[in-house]
Amino acid sequence: MKINAAKGTRDILPEETAIWQEVERIFADTCELFQYGELRLPTFEHTEIFQRGVGDTTDIVQKEMYTFDDKAGRSLTLRPEGTAGAVRAFIENGMASRPFPVKLYYILNLFRYENVQKGRYREFHQLGLEAFGSAPPELYAEIIALLQQIFDRLGLKNTSLRLNSLGTADSRADYTLVLKDYYKPHLSGLCRDCQSRYEANPLRLLDCKVEHDQAIAADAPLMFDHLNAEDRAHFDRVCELLEAWDISYVIDKRIVRGLDYYSRTVFEFVSDNVGTQGTICGGGRYDGLVQALGGSSVPACGFALGQERLMLEMQAQGIVPDPKKKPGLYIASLDKAALDYASDLAIQLRRQGTPAAFDLVGRSLKAQMKYAGKSAYAYSMVLGSDEIAANKARLRRLSDGSENDVDLNDLDGIQALIARGE
Ligand code: HAM
């Protein structure tokens, strides 16, 4: 019986991978430009990292994690996001003793048990970064500039940057009282989740997906209107820098983010093209997380770009990256001796960096030529006893059939013709 990929997961085939690699290359290249180094993280962590990191009362931790016990009875979880693991790695590897800011980027597959729909999968990918050790707003504004540069390099237009501030723990504590006062008369009508959120984590009330509760959330007082002077000054400076760098934004006081670790400025990039899940990228400051996970008090911020959603958006905007493939040569052979010669030639050309292939499935000459025409090779040549005896062959450009005589001993000459596209 045929078994398909698990729900919410998918295969990425080579023709698509080329575009994925191009997007990843632009992301990594831009991160390097801003002096970020790549962090590679384990696929699973101790469950507690996410419970303490992302927050016990978030949907991610309560409903969406792939958690299992290993054979020794440890509770482990497939990473549902990258930040908590990055913070764990930052602490565990003593990175707090490196010169600040410590700048890390990552390309990860992640796992969340979600309702599958367009732009929302159970295994998905993020291009993300985290920067540690800088409290002033400049680094924060810089990560938004980095993201904008990625969008510009990809040719992405009309994505809307939305900013909000969630305040620090102190200002949030005062606001929480105001929020609870507002919700009190509505409490009995709220969904069960919200009833427990009311005590455990009132800010999450604003993030409820139930229609009735969303209507109540719509009129709720907002954190942004209750920021203290310091939080507000921090936020205003981020805005000032973005304006100075010509990065447009709107203030969206309703952003709460789905993870608990944020403080002060948070942001999302949204678009109408990626289904109901319009958020392509989310990020913010999380000044308390390093300490909450057992490290010293180190301010930090970061973002993660959903790779599938980014690529849906690119598709909707008609952006098809064109990863340049090196032109290569298919060497057809007439008989066994020519096949030996062709294989040797292909091996040598590849050693020198030119893509090359010979017959690997015992095709007739006609079938070999048909295959070459359909393949990604830009050139072909046919080898038989005459060519081998004379050390000469005809190099054929498949796009238009034009031909050049080449000396089979002159590998450099053959490669130069191919590289020049002649
Ligand atoms: P997040 O908002 O949960 O933030 O996810 C970031 C992005 O990942 C989303 O904007 C979306 O594009 C993508 N994403 C999330 N869930 C799915 C899914 N089920 N299917 C497809 N794409 C999805 C975080 O994960 C934070 N760690 C971001 C961050 C880094 N904050 C600070 N540093």
Coordinates of C-alpha atoms and ligand atoms in Angstrom, one line a residue:
M1 CA 0.0 0.0 0.0
K2 CA 1.2 3.5 -0.9
I3 CA 2.0 5.7 2.1
N4 CA 2.0 9.5 1.6
A5 CA 3.8 12.2 3.4
A6 CA 2.3 13.1 6.9
K7 CA -0.4 15.8 6.9
G8 CA 1.1 19.3 6.9
T9 CA 4.5 18.1 5.5
R10 CA 5.7 18.1 2.0
D11 CA 8.6 17.2 -0.3
I12 CA 10.5 19.9 -2.0
L13 CA 11.7 18.6 -5.4
P14 CA 14.9 19.6 -7.1
E15 CA 13.3 22.1 -9.5
E16 CA 11.8 23.9 -6.6
T17 CA 14.9 23.5 -4.3
A18 CA 16.8 25.7 -6.7
I19 CA 14.5 28.6 -5.8
W20 CA 14.6 27.7 -2.1
Q21 CA 18.4 27.8 -2.2
E22 CA 18.4 31.1 -4.0
V23 CA 16.2 32.6 -1.3
E24 CA 18.4 31.1 1.4
R25 CA 21.5 32.4 -0.3
I26 CA 20.1 36.0 -0.4
F27 CA 19.1 35.7 3.2
A28 CA 22.4 34.3 4.4
D29 CA 24.4 36.8 2.2
T30 CA 22.5 39.8 3.6
C31 CA 22.9 38.5 7.2
E32 CA 26.7 38.1 6.6
L33 CA 26.7 41.7 5.3
F34 CA 25.4 42.8 8.7
Q35 CA 28.0 40.6 10.4
Y36 CA 25.7 37.8 11.5
G37 CA 27.1 34.3 11.8
E38 CA 25.1 31.1 11.1
L39 CA 23.9 29.1 14.1
R40 CA 22.8 25.5 13.6
L41 CA 20.6 24.1 16.3
P42 CA 19.4 20.7 17.3
T43 CA 16.0 19.6 15.9
F44 CA 14.7 18.8 19.4
E45 CA 15.2 20.3 22.8
H46 CA 14.1 19.5 26.3
T47 CA 10.4 20.4 26.4
E48 CA 11.0 22.8 29.3
I49 CA 13.0 25.1 27.0
F50 CA 9.8 25.9 25.1
Q51 CA 7.5 25.8 28.1
R52 CA 9.7 28.4 29.9
G53 CA 10.8 30.2 26.7
V54 CA 7.7 30.5 24.5
G55 CA 5.4 30.5 27.5
D56 CA 3.2 27.9 29.2
T57 CA -0.1 29.6 28.3
T58 CA 0.6 30.2 24.6
D59 CA -1.2 28.2 21.9
I60 CA 2.2 26.9 20.7
V61 CA 3.0 25.3 24.0
Q62 CA -0.6 24.2 25.0
K63 CA -1.8 22.9 21.6
E64 CA 0.8 22.7 18.9
M65 CA 4.0 21.0 20.2
Y66 CA 5.2 17.6 19.0
T67 CA 6.3 16.3 22.4
F68 CA 7.5 12.8 23.2
D69 CA 9.4 10.9 25.8
D70 CA 12.7 9.3 24.7
K71 CA 13.7 5.8 25.8
A72 CA 15.2 7.2 29.0
G73 CA 11.9 9.0 29.8
R74 CA 13.1 12.5 29.1
S75 CA 10.4 14.8 27.7
L76 CA 11.7 16.2 24.4
T77 CA 10.0 18.5 21.8
L78 CA 10.5 19.1 18.1
R79 CA 11.4 22.8 17.9
P80 CA 8.3 24.8 17.2
E81 CA 10.4 28.0 16.8
G82 CA 14.1 29.0 16.9
T83 CA 14.4 31.7 19.5
A84 CA 14.2 29.6 22.7
G85 CA 16.8 27.2 21.3
A86 CA 19.1 30.0 20.2
V87 CA 18.9 31.5 23.7
R88 CA 19.7 28.1 25.2
A89 CA 22.7 27.8 22.8
F90 CA 23.8 31.4 23.7
I91 CA 23.8 30.5 27.4
E92 CA 25.2 27.0 27.1
N93 CA 28.1 28.1 24.9
G94 CA 29.1 31.0 27.1
M95 CA 28.5 33.5 24.3
A96 CA 27.7 36.2 26.9
S97 CA 31.5 36.6 27.3
R98 CA 31.9 37.4 23.6
P99 CA 32.0 41.1 22.5
F100 CA 28.4 42.4 22.2
P101 CA 26.4 42.4 20.1
V102 CA 26.5 38.7 19.4
K103 CA 24.7 38.3 16.0
L104 CA 23.3 34.9 15.0
Y105 CA 21.2 33.8 12.0
Y106 CA 19.6 30.5 11.3
I107 CA 17.7 28.6 8.6
L108 CA 15.5 26.0 10.3
N109 CA 12.7 23.5 9.8
L110 CA 10.1 23.8 12.6
F111 CA 7.1 21.8 13.8
R112 CA 3.7 22.9 15.0
Y113 CA 0.6 20.8 15.1
E114 CA -1.7 23.4 13.5
N115 CA -4.8 23.3 11.3
V116 CA -3.3 22.9 7.9
Q117 CA -4.3 25.5 5.3
K118 CA -2.6 27.8 2.7
G119 CA 0.5 29.2 4.3
R120 CA 0.1 27.1 7.5
Y121 CA 1.8 23.8 7.7
R122 CA 2.9 21.3 10.4
E123 CA 6.5 21.3 9.2
F124 CA 7.6 24.7 7.9
H125 CA 10.8 26.7 7.5
Q126 CA 12.1 29.9 9.0
L127 CA 14.9 32.3 8.0
G128 CA 15.6 34.0 11.3
L129 CA 18.1 35.9 13.3
E130 CA 18.8 36.8 16.9
A131 CA 21.0 39.6 18.2
F132 CA 22.2 39.6 21.9
G133 CA 23.6 42.3 24.1
S134 CA 22.3 45.6 22.9
A135 CA 19.7 47.5 24.8
P136 CA 19.5 50.8 22.7
P137 CA 17.0 50.9 19.9
E138 CA 19.6 51.1 17.1
L139 CA 20.2 47.4 16.8
Y140 CA 16.5 46.8 16.8
A141 CA 16.0 49.2 13.9
E142 CA 18.9 47.7 12.1
I143 CA 17.3 44.2 12.0
I144 CA 14.3 45.8 10.3
A145 CA 16.6 47.4 7.8
L146 CA 18.3 44.0 7.2
L147 CA 14.9 42.5 6.5
Q148 CA 13.9 45.3 4.2
Q149 CA 17.2 44.8 2.3
I150 CA 16.3 41.1 1.9
F151 CA 12.9 42.1 0.5
D152 CA 14.5 44.6 -1.8
R153 CA 17.0 42.0 -3.1
L154 CA 14.2 39.6 -3.7
G155 CA 12.3 42.3 -5.6
L156 CA 9.3 42.1 -3.1
K157 CA 7.0 45.0 -3.1
N158 CA 4.0 46.3 -1.0
T159 CA 4.7 44.3 2.2
S160 CA 3.5 46.3 5.1
L161 CA 5.6 46.7 8.2
R162 CA 3.5 46.9 11.3
L163 CA 5.0 48.0 14.6
N164 CA 3.7 47.9 18.1
S165 CA 5.2 48.1 21.6
L166 CA 4.3 45.6 24.3
G167 CA 6.1 47.6 27.0
T168 CA 8.5 46.2 29.6
A169 CA 7.4 43.8 32.3
D170 CA 6.8 46.7 34.6
S171 CA 4.5 48.8 32.4
R172 CA 2.8 45.6 31.3
A173 CA 1.9 44.7 34.9
D174 CA 0.0 48.1 35.3
Y175 CA -1.7 47.6 32.0
T176 CA -2.7 44.0 32.8
L177 CA -4.8 45.4 35.7
V178 CA -6.6 47.8 33.3
L179 CA -7.1 44.9 30.8
K180 CA -8.6 42.6 33.5
D181 CA -10.9 45.4 34.7
Y182 CA -12.2 45.7 31.1
Y183 CA -12.7 41.9 30.7
K184 CA -14.3 41.3 34.1
P185 CA -17.9 41.9 33.2
H186 CA -17.5 39.7 30.0
L187 CA -15.7 36.8 31.8
S188 CA -18.6 34.3 32.0
G189 CA -19.3 34.6 28.2
L190 CA -15.7 34.0 27.1
C191 CA -14.4 30.7 25.7
R192 CA -12.8 28.2 28.2
D193 CA -9.3 29.1 27.0
C194 CA -9.9 32.8 27.6
Q195 CA -11.4 32.1 31.1
S196 CA -8.1 30.5 32.1
R197 CA -6.1 33.2 30.2
Y198 CA -7.8 35.8 32.3
E199 CA -5.8 34.7 35.3
A200 CA -2.8 33.1 33.8
N201 CA -1.8 35.5 31.0
P202 CA -4.4 38.3 30.3
L203 CA -2.5 39.7 27.3
R204 CA -3.3 36.4 25.5
L205 CA -7.0 37.3 25.7
L206 CA -6.4 39.7 22.8
D207 CA -5.1 36.9 20.6
C208 CA -8.2 34.6 20.9
K209 CA -9.3 33.2 17.6
V210 CA -13.0 32.6 18.7
E211 CA -15.3 35.1 16.9
H212 CA -17.4 36.1 20.0
D213 CA -14.2 36.8 22.0
Q214 CA -12.6 38.7 19.1
A215 CA -15.5 41.1 19.2
I216 CA -14.8 41.8 22.9
A217 CA -11.1 42.1 22.2
A218 CA -11.8 44.7 19.6
D219 CA -12.8 47.3 22.2
A220 CA -10.3 46.3 24.8
P221 CA -7.8 48.9 26.1
L222 CA -4.4 48.5 24.3
M223 CA -0.9 48.2 25.7
F224 CA 0.4 50.9 23.3
D225 CA -1.8 53.5 25.0
H226 CA -0.4 52.5 28.4
L227 CA 3.4 52.6 27.8
N228 CA 5.6 54.4 30.2
A229 CA 7.8 57.2 29.1
E230 CA 10.9 55.1 28.7
D231 CA 9.1 52.5 26.6
R232 CA 7.6 55.2 24.5
A233 CA 11.0 56.9 23.9
H234 CA 12.4 53.6 22.9
F235 CA 9.6 53.0 20.4
D236 CA 9.9 56.6 19.0
R237 CA 13.6 56.2 18.4
V238 CA 13.0 53.0 16.4
C239 CA 10.5 54.9 14.3
E240 CA 12.8 57.9 13.9
L241 CA 15.6 55.6 12.6
L242 CA 13.3 53.8 10.2
E243 CA 12.1 57.2 8.8
A244 CA 15.7 58.3 8.4
W245 CA 16.5 55.1 6.4
D246 CA 13.3 55.5 4.2
I247 CA 11.7 52.4 5.6
S248 CA 7.9 52.8 5.8
Y249 CA 5.8 51.4 8.6
V250 CA 2.5 51.7 10.2
I251 CA 1.7 51.5 13.9
D252 CA -0.6 48.6 14.7
K253 CA -1.6 48.7 18.3
R254 CA -3.3 45.3 18.0
I255 CA -0.2 43.2 17.5
V256 CA 0.3 40.9 20.5
R257 CA 2.5 38.1 18.9
G258 CA 1.9 34.5 19.7
L259 CA 4.9 34.0 22.0
D260 CA 5.3 35.3 25.5
Y261 CA 8.9 36.4 25.6
Y262 CA 8.5 39.8 23.9
S263 CA 9.1 43.2 25.5
R264 CA 8.9 46.7 24.0
T265 CA 8.9 47.0 20.3
V266 CA 7.5 44.1 18.2
F267 CA 6.8 44.0 14.5
E268 CA 5.2 42.0 11.8
F269 CA 5.4 42.1 8.0
V270 CA 2.0 41.3 6.5
S271 CA 0.5 40.7 3.1
D272 CA -2.9 39.8 1.7
N273 CA -1.4 37.2 -0.6
V274 CA -0.6 34.4 1.7
G275 CA -4.1 33.3 2.8
T276 CA -5.6 34.0 6.1
Q277 CA -2.1 33.7 7.6
G278 CA -1.0 37.0 6.3
T279 CA 2.0 37.4 8.5
I280 CA 5.2 36.7 6.6
C281 CA 7.6 37.7 9.3
G282 CA 7.4 38.4 13.0
G283 CA 9.9 39.6 15.5
G284 CA 10.7 41.8 18.5
R285 CA 12.7 42.4 21.6
Y286 CA 12.9 39.9 24.3
D287 CA 15.0 41.4 27.0
G288 CA 14.0 39.0 29.8
L289 CA 14.4 35.7 28.0
V290 CA 18.1 35.0 28.5
Q291 CA 17.6 35.4 32.2
A292 CA 14.4 33.4 32.3
L293 CA 16.3 30.5 30.7
G294 CA 19.1 30.6 33.3
G295 CA 21.5 33.1 31.8
S296 CA 22.6 36.6 32.9
S297 CA 20.5 39.6 32.1
V298 CA 21.2 40.2 28.4
P299 CA 18.9 42.2 26.2
A300 CA 18.1 40.7 22.8
C301 CA 15.9 41.0 19.7
G302 CA 15.3 39.1 16.5
F303 CA 12.8 38.0 13.9
A304 CA 11.8 35.0 11.8
L305 CA 10.7 35.0 8.3
G306 CA 8.4 32.2 7.3
Q307 CA 10.0 30.8 4.2
E308 CA 6.9 29.1 2.7
R309 CA 4.9 32.3 3.2
L310 CA 7.7 34.4 1.8
M311 CA 7.7 32.2 -1.3
L312 CA 3.9 32.3 -1.6
E313 CA 4.2 36.1 -1.6
M314 CA 6.9 36.1 -4.2
Q315 CA 4.8 33.8 -6.4
A316 CA 1.8 36.1 -6.0
Q317 CA 3.9 39.0 -7.1
G318 CA 5.3 37.1 -10.1
I319 CA 8.8 37.0 -8.7
V320 CA 10.7 33.9 -10.0
P321 CA 14.3 33.9 -8.9
D322 CA 16.5 32.7 -11.6
P323 CA 19.3 30.7 -9.9
K324 CA 22.0 30.8 -12.6
K325 CA 23.1 27.3 -13.5
K326 CA 26.5 26.7 -14.9
P327 CA 26.3 25.5 -18.5
G328 CA 27.3 21.9 -18.9
L329 CA 28.1 19.2 -21.4
Y330 CA 26.3 15.9 -22.2
I331 CA 28.8 13.5 -23.9
A332 CA 26.9 10.9 -25.9
S333 CA 28.7 7.7 -26.9
L334 CA 28.4 5.2 -29.8
D335 CA 29.9 2.1 -28.3
K336 CA 31.6 0.7 -25.2
A337 CA 35.1 2.2 -26.0
A338 CA 33.5 5.6 -26.6
L339 CA 31.5 5.3 -23.3
D340 CA 34.8 4.7 -21.5
Y341 CA 36.3 7.7 -23.1
A342 CA 33.2 9.8 -22.4
S343 CA 33.1 8.8 -18.7
D344 CA 36.8 9.7 -18.4
L345 CA 36.2 13.1 -20.1
A346 CA 33.2 13.8 -17.9
I347 CA 35.1 13.0 -14.7
Q348 CA 37.9 15.3 -15.7
L349 CA 35.6 18.2 -16.7
R350 CA 33.7 17.9 -13.4
R351 CA 37.0 17.9 -11.5
Q352 CA 37.6 21.3 -13.1
G353 CA 34.2 22.6 -12.2
T354 CA 32.3 22.1 -15.5
P355 CA 29.0 20.1 -15.2
A356 CA 29.2 17.1 -17.4
A357 CA 27.4 13.8 -18.0
F358 CA 27.6 10.6 -20.0
D359 CA 25.2 7.7 -20.6
L360 CA 24.4 5.9 -17.3
V361 CA 21.4 3.9 -18.4
G362 CA 22.5 2.1 -21.6
R363 CA 20.5 4.3 -24.1
S364 CA 20.8 4.1 -27.9
L365 CA 22.5 7.1 -29.5
K366 CA 19.2 8.5 -30.6
A367 CA 17.8 8.1 -27.1
Q368 CA 20.9 9.7 -25.7
M369 CA 20.5 12.8 -28.0
K370 CA 16.8 13.0 -27.1
Y371 CA 17.7 12.9 -23.4
A372 CA 20.4 15.6 -23.8
G373 CA 17.9 17.8 -25.5
K374 CA 15.4 17.5 -22.6
S375 CA 18.1 17.8 -19.9
A376 CA 19.6 20.9 -18.3
Y377 CA 22.8 20.6 -20.3
A378 CA 23.6 23.4 -22.7
Y379 CA 25.9 21.5 -24.9
S380 CA 26.3 18.0 -26.3
M381 CA 28.9 16.0 -28.2
V382 CA 28.9 12.6 -29.8
L383 CA 31.9 10.3 -29.4
G384 CA 32.7 7.3 -31.6
S385 CA 35.8 5.5 -32.8
D386 CA 36.4 8.3 -35.4
E387 CA 36.4 11.1 -32.9
I388 CA 38.6 9.2 -30.5
A389 CA 41.1 8.3 -33.2
A390 CA 41.3 11.9 -34.4
N391 CA 41.1 13.4 -30.9
K392 CA 38.5 15.7 -32.3
A393 CA 34.7 16.2 -31.8
R394 CA 31.9 18.6 -32.6
L395 CA 30.6 20.6 -29.6
R396 CA 27.0 21.4 -30.2
R397 CA 25.1 24.2 -28.5
L398 CA 21.7 22.7 -27.9
S399 CA 19.8 26.0 -27.9
D400 CA 20.4 26.7 -31.6
G401 CA 22.3 23.7 -32.9
S402 CA 25.4 25.7 -33.7
E403 CA 28.6 23.7 -33.7
N404 CA 32.3 24.2 -33.0
D405 CA 35.1 21.7 -33.7
V406 CA 37.1 21.0 -30.5
D407 CA 40.4 19.2 -29.6
L408 CA 39.5 16.5 -27.1
N409 CA 43.0 16.9 -25.5
D410 CA 42.3 20.6 -24.9
L411 CA 40.0 20.5 -21.9
D412 CA 40.7 24.1 -21.1
G413 CA 39.6 25.1 -24.6
I414 CA 36.4 23.1 -24.4
Q415 CA 35.6 24.5 -21.0
A416 CA 36.3 28.1 -22.1
L417 CA 33.9 27.7 -25.1
I418 CA 31.2 26.3 -22.8
A419 CA 31.7 29.0 -20.2
R420 CA 31.5 31.7 -22.8
G421 CA 28.3 30.2 -24.2
E422 CA 29.8 29.9 -27.7
Ligands
HAM1 P1 6.2 33.4 14.8 O1 5.4 34.6 14.5 O2 5.6 32.3 15.6 O3 7.6 33.9 15.5 O4 6.7 32.8 13.4 C1 7.4 33.6 12.5 C2 6.9 33.3 11.1 O5 7.0 31.9 10.8 C3 5.5 33.7 10.9 O6 5.3 35.1 10.6 C4 5.2 32.8 9.7 O7 5.6 33.4 8.5 C5 6.0 31.6 9.9 N1 5.1 30.5 10.5 C6 4.7 30.3 11.7 N2 3.9 29.2 11.8 C7 3.9 28.7 10.6 C8 3.2 27.5 10.1 N3 2.5 26.7 10.8 N4 3.3 27.3 8.7 C9 4.0 28.2 7.9 N5 4.7 29.2 8.4 C10 4.6 29.5 9.7 C11 8.6 33.1 15.9 O8 8.7 31.9 15.6 C12 9.6 33.8 16.7 N6 10.7 32.9 17.1 C13 10.3 34.9 15.8 C14 11.3 35.7 16.5 C15 12.6 35.5 16.4 N7 11.2 36.6 17.5 C16 12.3 37.0 17.9 N8 13.2 36.4 17.3

